Structures are given as structure tokens and as C-alpha cells.
Coordinates of C-alpha atoms in Angstrom, one line a residue:
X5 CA 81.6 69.7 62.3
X6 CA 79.8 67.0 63.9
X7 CA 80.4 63.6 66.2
X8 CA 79.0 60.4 65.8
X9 CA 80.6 58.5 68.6
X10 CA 79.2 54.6 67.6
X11 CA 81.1 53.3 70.4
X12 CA 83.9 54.1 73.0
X13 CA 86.8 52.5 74.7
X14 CA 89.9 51.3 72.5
X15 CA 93.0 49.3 72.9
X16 CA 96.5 51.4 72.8
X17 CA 98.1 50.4 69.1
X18 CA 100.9 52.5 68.3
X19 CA 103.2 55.2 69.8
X20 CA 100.7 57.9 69.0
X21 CA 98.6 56.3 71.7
X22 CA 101.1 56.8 74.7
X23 CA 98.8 59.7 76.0
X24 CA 95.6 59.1 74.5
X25 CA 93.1 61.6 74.8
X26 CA 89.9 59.0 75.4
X27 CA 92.3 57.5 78.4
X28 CA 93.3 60.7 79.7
X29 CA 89.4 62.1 79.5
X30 CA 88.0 58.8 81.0
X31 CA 90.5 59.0 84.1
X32 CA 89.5 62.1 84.5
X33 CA 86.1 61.2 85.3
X34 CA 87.6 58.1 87.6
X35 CA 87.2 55.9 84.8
X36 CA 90.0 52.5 84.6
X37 CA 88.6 51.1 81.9
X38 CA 88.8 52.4 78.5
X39 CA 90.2 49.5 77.1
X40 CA 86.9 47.9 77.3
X41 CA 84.6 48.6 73.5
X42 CA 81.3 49.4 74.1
X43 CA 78.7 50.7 72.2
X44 CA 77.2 53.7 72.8
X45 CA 73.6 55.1 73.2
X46 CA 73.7 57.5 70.1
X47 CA 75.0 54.7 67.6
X48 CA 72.0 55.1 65.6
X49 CA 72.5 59.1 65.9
X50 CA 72.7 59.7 61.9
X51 CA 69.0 58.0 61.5
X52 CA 67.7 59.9 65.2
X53 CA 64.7 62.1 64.2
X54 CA 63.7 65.6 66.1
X55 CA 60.6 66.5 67.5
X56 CA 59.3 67.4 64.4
X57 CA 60.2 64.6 62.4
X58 CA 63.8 65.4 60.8
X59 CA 66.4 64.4 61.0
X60 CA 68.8 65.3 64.3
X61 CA 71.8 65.1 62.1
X62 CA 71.6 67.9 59.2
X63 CA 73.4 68.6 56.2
X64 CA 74.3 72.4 57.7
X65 CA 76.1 70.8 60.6
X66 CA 79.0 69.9 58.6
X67 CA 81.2 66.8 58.0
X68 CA 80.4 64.0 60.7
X69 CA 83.5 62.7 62.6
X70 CA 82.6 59.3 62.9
X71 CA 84.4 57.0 66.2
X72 CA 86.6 60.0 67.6
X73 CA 86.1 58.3 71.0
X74 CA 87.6 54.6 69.6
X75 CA 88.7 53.5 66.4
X76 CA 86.0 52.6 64.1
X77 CA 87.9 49.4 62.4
X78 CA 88.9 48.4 65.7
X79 CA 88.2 44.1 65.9
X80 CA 85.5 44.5 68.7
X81 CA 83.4 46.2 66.9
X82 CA 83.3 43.9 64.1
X83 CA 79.3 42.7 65.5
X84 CA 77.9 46.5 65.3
X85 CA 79.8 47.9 61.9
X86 CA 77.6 46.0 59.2
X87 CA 74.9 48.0 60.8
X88 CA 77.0 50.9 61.1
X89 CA 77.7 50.8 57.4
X90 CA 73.5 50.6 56.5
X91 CA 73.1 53.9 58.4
X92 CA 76.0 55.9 56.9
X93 CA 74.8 54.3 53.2
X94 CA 71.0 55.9 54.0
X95 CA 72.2 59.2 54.8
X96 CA 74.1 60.2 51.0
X97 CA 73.2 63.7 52.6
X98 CA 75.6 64.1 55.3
X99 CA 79.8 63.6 54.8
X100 CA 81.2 61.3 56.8
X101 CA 85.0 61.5 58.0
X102 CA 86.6 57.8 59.5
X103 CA 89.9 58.6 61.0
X104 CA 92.0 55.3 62.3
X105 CA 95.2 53.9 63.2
X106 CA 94.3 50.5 61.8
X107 CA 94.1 50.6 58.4
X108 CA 95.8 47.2 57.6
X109 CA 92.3 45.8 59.4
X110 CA 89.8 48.0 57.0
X111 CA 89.9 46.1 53.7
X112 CA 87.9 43.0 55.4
X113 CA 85.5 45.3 57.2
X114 CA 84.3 47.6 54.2
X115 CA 81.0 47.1 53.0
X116 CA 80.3 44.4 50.4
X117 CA 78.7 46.7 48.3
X118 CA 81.6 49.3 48.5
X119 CA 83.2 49.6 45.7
X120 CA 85.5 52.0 45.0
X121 CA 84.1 54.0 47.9
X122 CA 81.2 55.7 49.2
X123 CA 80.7 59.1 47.8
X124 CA 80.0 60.1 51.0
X125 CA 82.8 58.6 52.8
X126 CA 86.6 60.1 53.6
X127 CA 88.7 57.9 55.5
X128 CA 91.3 59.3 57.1
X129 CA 94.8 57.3 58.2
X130 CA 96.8 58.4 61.0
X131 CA 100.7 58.7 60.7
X132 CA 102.5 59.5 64.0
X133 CA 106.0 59.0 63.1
X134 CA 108.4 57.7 60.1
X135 CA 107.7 54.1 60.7
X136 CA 103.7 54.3 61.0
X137 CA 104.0 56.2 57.4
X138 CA 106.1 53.5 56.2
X139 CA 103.8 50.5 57.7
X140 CA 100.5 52.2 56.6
X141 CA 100.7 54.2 53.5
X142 CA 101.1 51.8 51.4
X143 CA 97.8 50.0 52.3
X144 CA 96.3 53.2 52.3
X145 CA 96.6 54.2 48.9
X146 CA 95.9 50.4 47.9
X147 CA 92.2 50.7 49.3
X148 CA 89.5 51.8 47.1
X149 CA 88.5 55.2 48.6
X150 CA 86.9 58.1 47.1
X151 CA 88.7 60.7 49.2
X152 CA 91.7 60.1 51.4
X153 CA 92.9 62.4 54.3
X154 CA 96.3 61.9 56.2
X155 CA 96.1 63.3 59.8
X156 CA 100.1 63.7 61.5
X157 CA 98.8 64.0 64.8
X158 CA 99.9 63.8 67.6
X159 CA 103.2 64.5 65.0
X160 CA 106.1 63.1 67.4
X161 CA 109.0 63.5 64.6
X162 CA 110.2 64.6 60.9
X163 CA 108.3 62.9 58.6
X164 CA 108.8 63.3 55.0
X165 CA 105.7 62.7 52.4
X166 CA 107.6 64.2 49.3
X167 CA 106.3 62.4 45.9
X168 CA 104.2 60.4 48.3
X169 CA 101.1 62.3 48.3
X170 CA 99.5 61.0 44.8
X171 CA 96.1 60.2 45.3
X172 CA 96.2 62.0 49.2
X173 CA 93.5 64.9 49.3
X174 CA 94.6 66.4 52.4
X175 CA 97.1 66.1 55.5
X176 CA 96.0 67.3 58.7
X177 CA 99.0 68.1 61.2
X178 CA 98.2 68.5 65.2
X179 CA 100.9 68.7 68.1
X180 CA 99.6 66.6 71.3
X181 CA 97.3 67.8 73.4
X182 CA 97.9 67.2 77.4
X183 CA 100.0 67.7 80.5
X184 CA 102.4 64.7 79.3
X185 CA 102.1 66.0 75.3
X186 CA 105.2 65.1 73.6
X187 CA 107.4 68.3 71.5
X188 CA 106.1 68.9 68.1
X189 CA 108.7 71.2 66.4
X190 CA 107.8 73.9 63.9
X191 CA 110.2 72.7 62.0
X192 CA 108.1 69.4 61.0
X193 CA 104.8 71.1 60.4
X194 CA 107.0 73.3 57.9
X195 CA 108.4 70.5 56.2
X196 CA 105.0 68.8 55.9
X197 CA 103.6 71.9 54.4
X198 CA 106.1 72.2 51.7
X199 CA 105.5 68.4 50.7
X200 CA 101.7 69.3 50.4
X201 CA 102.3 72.2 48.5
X202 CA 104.8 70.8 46.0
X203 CA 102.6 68.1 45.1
X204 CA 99.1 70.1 45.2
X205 CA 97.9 68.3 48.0
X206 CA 95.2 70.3 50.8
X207 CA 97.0 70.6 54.2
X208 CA 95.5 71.9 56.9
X209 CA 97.3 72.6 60.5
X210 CA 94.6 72.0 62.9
X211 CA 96.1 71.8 66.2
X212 CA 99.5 73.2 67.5
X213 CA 100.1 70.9 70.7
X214 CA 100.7 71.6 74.3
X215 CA 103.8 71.5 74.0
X216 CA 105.3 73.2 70.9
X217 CA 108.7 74.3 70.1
X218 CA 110.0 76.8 67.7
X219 CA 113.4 78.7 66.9
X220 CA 114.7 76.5 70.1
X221 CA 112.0 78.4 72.4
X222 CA 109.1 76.2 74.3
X223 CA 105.8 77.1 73.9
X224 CA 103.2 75.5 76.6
X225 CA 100.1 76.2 75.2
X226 CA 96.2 75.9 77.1
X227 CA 93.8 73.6 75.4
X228 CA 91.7 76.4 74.2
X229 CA 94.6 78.3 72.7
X230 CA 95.6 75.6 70.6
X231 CA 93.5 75.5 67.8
X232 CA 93.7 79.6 67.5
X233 CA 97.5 79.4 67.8
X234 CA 97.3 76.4 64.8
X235 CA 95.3 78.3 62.5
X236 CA 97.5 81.5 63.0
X237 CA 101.2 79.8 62.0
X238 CA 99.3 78.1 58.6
X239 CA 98.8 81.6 57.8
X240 CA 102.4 81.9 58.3
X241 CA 103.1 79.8 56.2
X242 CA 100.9 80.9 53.9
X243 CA 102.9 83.9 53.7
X244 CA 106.1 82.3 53.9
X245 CA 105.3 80.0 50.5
X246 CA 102.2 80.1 49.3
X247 CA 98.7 78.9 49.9
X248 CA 97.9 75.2 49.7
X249 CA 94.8 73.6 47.5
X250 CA 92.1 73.0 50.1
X251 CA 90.3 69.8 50.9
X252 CA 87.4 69.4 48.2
X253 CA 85.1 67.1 51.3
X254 CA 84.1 69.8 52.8
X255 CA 83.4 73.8 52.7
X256 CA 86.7 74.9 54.5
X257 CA 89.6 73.3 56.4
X258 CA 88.4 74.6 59.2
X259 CA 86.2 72.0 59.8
X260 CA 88.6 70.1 61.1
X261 CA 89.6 71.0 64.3
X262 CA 90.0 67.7 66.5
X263 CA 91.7 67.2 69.9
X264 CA 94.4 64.9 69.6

């Protein structure tokens, strides 16, 4: 996988932002001020050329996350996105994944010349909890989008997606990530799975959380662990009920390991 990080700094939406990740990074380096949107020296990153006159972005460097350090519908970026849009149109070479929390803003901010989607293009809703799936999937599945990704993380409850899932290519599922992560139980991830698999959708378990419970046992789990620890209990299930269709975006669901 790649990152294209247009521009950083976002303002905290929904519950799956208590602890966010770009906050928590940013303090880290003694930074107050991630609620501020700015745009960042590699925006132009997918049209950057090498030393030798290609292209710094390839084809071989797998799907490009684009805005993991923001949201990439967020309103104050509304100035840069048209532009945005251009460069992600003039590479039809490279796959570009847009993950967000605001998809009720997206519909005004897609390209006029759109469509039904960019072949090129996944967008990819976040859905926290029972309400956010409520509130956003609708609106979801009424965009026009070649390929659609859910991505539970950071998963903070039960959610159910059965008979929910037509038109969904693949759900992603991550625990939280941090010293103040919130539980993610086994128990939802499993549920999730079986949705995906009884209607044929790609699920792929990418992160397990720093704080993960199972069989009434706590599991705090180190940041490099978690990903490992993730891709080991999807081949539990697996085991336990069968293997899930994978995502057709990209070569493998591995691809998609994000910190949430």
C-alpha cells in the first residue's frame, strides 16, 4: 500500500474520533493544533516524477490511501479537492482508496464529470457503532461508486450488517489503537464476519485493537502486534466457517492494514 496525505489536521466528528490517531500522533510531537486543515507538501505526490523521469508513485506500490492524516471530504478542503480530483483522473494507473466519516458531505464534492464513479476510485465509509451505520449507509449505497468498502474501525459495539451488504465489496474491521483504545470484543468481529459471508461480501480483519477482549479475557496488545494478531484470528475464522470472497480492488486483503 501507499499514502497520499493531500492535507492534514481535521475536526473530531463522531464517537470514532474520541482518540484519534492524527491527535494522538501530533501531541506526541508537542503539536496543539490538529484541528487546523492544511495542505501538505506532497499534495501533488501522484503527478511527482523521479530522477529519471517516472513517476514516484508506481503501479507495483499498491492501492494509494488517499487523506489518512484528515478526511478528504472534510469542508476545508473544499478550495484544493477540484485539483485533487484532476490528479487522481490523470493517474487511471494507480487505485485510489478514500476512507471518510463524512459521507453525507461527498455528493456535492464529486467531480462533475464523475459519473457513476471513477474506475479507479474505492471510497470507503466508516461505521463506528449502530447509529453511524444507521445515519450513513444509506447515503452510501445512494452514491454512484464503482467499488464501495465499509471499514468498522475503531469497532466500539455490535453492529449488525445482515441483508445490508448489497452492493458493499468489502468490510474492513480494526479494534482501536492507543493507550486510551476502547474494548473491541471478539464477539463483534465474529458477527461481522458471518454477515459478510452470508451475503458474499470480502471482509477483511485488519487490525485487532489495543485493547481486545475475548472469552471474557483482556488482551492488551503493542502496536506492532496488532496487525499480526488480526490477520491470525481471520484465519480463525476461516476455519471456524469458511473463507470469505475477497476484495476485487486490489491483489489481496492484505493491503489494507491501517492504524486506526
Amino acid at each position: 500500500m501507499s499514502n497520499w496525505n493531500l492535507w492534514h489536521g481535521c475536526h473530531k466528528y463522531s464517537e470514532g474520533c474520541k482518540n484519534c490517531y492524527v491527535y494522538r500522533i501530533d501531541s506526541s510531537h508537542g503539536r496543539s493544533d490538529s484541528f487546523i486543515v492544511r495542505k501538505n507538501s506532497d499534495f501533488d505526490l501522484p503527478v511527482k516524477k523521479d530522477k529519471n523521469g517516472g513517476y514516484k508513485l508506481k503501479p507495483e506500490d499498491g492501492t494509494v490511501f488517499t487523506c489518512m492524516t484528515s478526511d478528504f471530504f472534510v469542508e476545508d478542503a473544499d478550495c484544493w479537492r477540484d485539483e485533487a480530483w484532476s490528479m487522481i483522473k490523470s493517474r487511471p494507473d494507480l487505485n485510489f482508496c478514500i476512507v471518510t466519516k463524512r459521507i453525507s458531505q461527498a455528493r456535492e464534492r464529486l467531480p462533475l464529470d464523475w459519473g457513476d464513479g471513477y474506475e479507479n476510485v474505492a471510497i470507503a465509509c466508516t461505521m463506528e457503532s449502530r447509529r453511524t451505520v444507521d445515519e450513513r449507509l444509506p447515503i452510501f449505497l445512494s452514491l454512484p461508486v464503482k467499488r464501495r468498502l465499509i471499514f468498522c474501525a475503531p469497532l466500539l459495539e455490535e453492529i449488525s450488517l445482515k441483508g445490508r451488504l448489497a452492493g458493499i465489496d468489502l468490510v474492513s474491521v480494526g479494534g482501536e489503537s492507543g493507550n486510551s483504545a476502547r474494548p473491541c470484543k471478539w464477539e463483534w468481529v465474529e458477527k461481522l464476519y458471518v454477515d459478510c459471508l452470508e451475503s458474499g461480501t470480502g471482509f477483511h480483519y485488519h487490525q485487532i485493537g489495543s485493547n481486545f477482549i475475548k472469552d471474557g479475557r483482556t488482551y492488551r496488545l503493542p502496536h506492532g502486534k496488532q496487525f499480526d494478531q488480526a490477520g491470525k484470528a481471520q484465519k480463525l475464522l476461516e476455519k471456524l466457517y469458511g473463507k470469505p470472497k475477497r476484495l476485487p480492488f486490489d491483489q489481496t486483503g492484505a493491503a489494507l492494514k491501517l492504524n486506526f
